[in-house]
Tab-separated table of C-alpha atoms in Angstrom:
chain	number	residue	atom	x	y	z
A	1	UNK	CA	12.177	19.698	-8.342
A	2	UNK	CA	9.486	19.408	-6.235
A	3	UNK	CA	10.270	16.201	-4.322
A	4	UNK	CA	13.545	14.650	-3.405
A	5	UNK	CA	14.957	11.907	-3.881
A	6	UNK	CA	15.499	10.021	-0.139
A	7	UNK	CA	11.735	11.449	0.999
A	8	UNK	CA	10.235	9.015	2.445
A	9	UNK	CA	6.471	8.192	4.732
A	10	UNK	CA	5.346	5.930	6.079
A	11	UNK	CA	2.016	4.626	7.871
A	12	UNK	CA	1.058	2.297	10.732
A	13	UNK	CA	-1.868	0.768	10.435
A	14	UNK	CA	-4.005	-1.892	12.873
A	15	UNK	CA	-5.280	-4.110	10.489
A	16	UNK	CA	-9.166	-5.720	12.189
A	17	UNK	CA	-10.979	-8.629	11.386
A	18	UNK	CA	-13.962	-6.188	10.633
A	19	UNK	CA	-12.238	-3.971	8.165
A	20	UNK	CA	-10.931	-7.124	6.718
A	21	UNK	CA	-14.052	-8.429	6.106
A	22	UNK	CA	-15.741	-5.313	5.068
A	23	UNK	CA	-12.801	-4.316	2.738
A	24	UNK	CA	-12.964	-8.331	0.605
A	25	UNK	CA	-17.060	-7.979	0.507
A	26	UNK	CA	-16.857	-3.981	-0.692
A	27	UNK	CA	-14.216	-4.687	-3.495
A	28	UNK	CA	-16.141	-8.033	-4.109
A	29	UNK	CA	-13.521	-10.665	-3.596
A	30	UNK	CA	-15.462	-13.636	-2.292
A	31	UNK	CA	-12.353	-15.977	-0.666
A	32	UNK	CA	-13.509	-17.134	2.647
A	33	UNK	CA	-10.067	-16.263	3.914
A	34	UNK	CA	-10.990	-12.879	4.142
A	35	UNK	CA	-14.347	-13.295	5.336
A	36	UNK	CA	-15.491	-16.621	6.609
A	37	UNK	CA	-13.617	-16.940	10.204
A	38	UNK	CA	-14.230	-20.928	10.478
A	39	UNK	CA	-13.143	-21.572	6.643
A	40	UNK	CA	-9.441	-19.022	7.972
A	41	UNK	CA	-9.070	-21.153	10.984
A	42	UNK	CA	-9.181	-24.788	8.876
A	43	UNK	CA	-6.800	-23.111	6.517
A	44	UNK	CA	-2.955	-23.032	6.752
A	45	UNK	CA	-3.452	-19.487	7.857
A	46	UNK	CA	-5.459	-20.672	11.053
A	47	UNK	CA	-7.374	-17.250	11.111
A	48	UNK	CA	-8.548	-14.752	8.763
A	49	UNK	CA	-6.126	-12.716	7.071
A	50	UNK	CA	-6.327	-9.281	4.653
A	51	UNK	CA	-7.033	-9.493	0.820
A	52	UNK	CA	-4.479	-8.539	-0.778
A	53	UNK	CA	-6.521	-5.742	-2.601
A	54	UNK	CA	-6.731	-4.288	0.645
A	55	UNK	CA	-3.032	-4.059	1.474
A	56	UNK	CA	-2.248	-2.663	-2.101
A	57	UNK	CA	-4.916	-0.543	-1.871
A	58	UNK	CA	-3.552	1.156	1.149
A	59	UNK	CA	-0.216	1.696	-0.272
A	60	UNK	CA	-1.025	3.149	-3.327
A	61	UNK	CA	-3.551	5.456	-1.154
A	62	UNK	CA	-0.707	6.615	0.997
A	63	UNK	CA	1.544	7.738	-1.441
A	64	UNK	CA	-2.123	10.301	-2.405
A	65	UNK	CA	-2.474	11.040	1.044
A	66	UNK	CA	1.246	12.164	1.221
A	67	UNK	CA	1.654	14.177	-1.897
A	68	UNK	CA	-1.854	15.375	-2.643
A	69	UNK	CA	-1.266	17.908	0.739
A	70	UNK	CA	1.283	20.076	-1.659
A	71	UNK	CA	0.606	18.866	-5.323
A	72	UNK	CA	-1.518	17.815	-7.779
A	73	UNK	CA	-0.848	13.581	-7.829
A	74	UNK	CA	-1.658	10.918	-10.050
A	75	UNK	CA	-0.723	7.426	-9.857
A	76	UNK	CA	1.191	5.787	-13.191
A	77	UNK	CA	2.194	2.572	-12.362
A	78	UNK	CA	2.415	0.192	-9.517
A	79	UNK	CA	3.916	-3.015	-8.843
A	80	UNK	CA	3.078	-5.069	-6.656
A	81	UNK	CA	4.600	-8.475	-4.947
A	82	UNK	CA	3.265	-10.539	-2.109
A	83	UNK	CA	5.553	-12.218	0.350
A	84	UNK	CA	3.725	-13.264	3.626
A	85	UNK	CA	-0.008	-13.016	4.579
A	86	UNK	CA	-1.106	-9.699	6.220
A	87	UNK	CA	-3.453	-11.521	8.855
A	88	UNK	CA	-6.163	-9.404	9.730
A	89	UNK	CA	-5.559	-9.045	13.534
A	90	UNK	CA	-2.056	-7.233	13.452
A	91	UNK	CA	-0.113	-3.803	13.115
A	92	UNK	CA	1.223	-3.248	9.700
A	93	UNK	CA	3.999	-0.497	8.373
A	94	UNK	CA	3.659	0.866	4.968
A	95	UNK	CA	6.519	2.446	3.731
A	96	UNK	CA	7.706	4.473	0.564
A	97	UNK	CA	10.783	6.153	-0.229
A	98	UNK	CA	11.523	8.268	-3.201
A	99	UNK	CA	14.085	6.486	-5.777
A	100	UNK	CA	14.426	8.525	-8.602
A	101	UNK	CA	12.648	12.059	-9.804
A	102	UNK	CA	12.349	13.304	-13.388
A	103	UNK	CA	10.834	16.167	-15.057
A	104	UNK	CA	8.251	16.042	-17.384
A	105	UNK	CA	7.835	18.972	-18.938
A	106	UNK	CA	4.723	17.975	-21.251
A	107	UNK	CA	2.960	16.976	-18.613
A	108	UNK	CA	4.186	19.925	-16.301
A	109	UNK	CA	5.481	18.270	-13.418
A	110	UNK	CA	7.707	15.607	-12.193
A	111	UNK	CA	7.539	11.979	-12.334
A	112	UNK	CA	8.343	10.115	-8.649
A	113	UNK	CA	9.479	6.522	-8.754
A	114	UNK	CA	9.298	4.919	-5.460
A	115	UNK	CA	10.467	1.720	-3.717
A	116	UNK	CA	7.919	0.573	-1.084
A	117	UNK	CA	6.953	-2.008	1.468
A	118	UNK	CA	4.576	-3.657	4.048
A	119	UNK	CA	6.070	-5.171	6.964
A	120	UNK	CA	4.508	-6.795	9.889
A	121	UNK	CA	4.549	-6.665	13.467
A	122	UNK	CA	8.059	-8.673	13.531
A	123	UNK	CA	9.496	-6.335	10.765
A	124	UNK	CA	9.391	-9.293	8.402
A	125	UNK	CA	8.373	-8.330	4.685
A	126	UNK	CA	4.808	-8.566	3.673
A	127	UNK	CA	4.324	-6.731	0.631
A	128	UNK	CA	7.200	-5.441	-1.804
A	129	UNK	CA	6.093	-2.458	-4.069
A	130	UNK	CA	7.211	-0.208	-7.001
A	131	UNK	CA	5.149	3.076	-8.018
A	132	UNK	CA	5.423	5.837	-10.113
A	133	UNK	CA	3.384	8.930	-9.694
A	134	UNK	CA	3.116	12.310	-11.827
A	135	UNK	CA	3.573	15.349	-9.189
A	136	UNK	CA	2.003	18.745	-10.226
A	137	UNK	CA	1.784	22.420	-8.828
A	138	UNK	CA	-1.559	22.752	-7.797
A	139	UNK	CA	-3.916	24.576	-9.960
């Protein structure tokens, strides 16, 4: 096997009101939430706060970042569940630990199920994710 199962990364990120707003108009998600600072501060949120395309995006880019050093990856599934607001002005931990690893000899390599999740600055839960990922040798 090429990964164990217990491995687990992680990532801190600062989250900015910039990036936020960059991140909604690049992957063309127009609610003013995530962009419009006076529309955020009239909402319940009171201040802008990070699409949620954003926050998935860097979890499913982490578990790339992490392999992709040793292996060949390739992301199967993900699953994704929101549970609080990421706002767009705090430190965030993304998280993944390896659950379960099975070989796939078709396909050469191992498939990695993972259990992840985004917590915020007072450790509450943010962001509660599955993924599955195909791990090669590299060629």
């Amino acid at each position: 096997m090429r990964v164990t199962v217990g491995e687990r990364f992680s990532e801190v990120v600062r989250m900015t009101p910039e990036d936020a707003i960059a991140f909604a108009k690049a992957a063309h998600d127009p609610n003013p939430l995530h962009h419009d600072r006076e529309a955020a501060a009239k909402s319940r949120y009171k201040k802008l706060i990070v699409s949620g395309t954003q926050t998935a995006a860097r979890s499913m880019a982490l578990i790339a970042t992490y392999f992709s050093k040793r292996y060949d990856v390739v992301g199967l599934d993900f699953s994704i569940r929101f549970h609080k607001a990421v706002f767009a002005d705090e430190t965030v931990t993304l998280e993944w630990e390896v659950v379960a690893v099975k070989a796939n000899s078709l396909q050469r390599g191992d498939v990695v199920e993972m259990k992840g999740r985004v917590t915020n600055e007072k450790g509450e839960l943010a962001v509660a994710t599955t993924a599955r990922a195909l791990v090669c040798d590299k060629t």
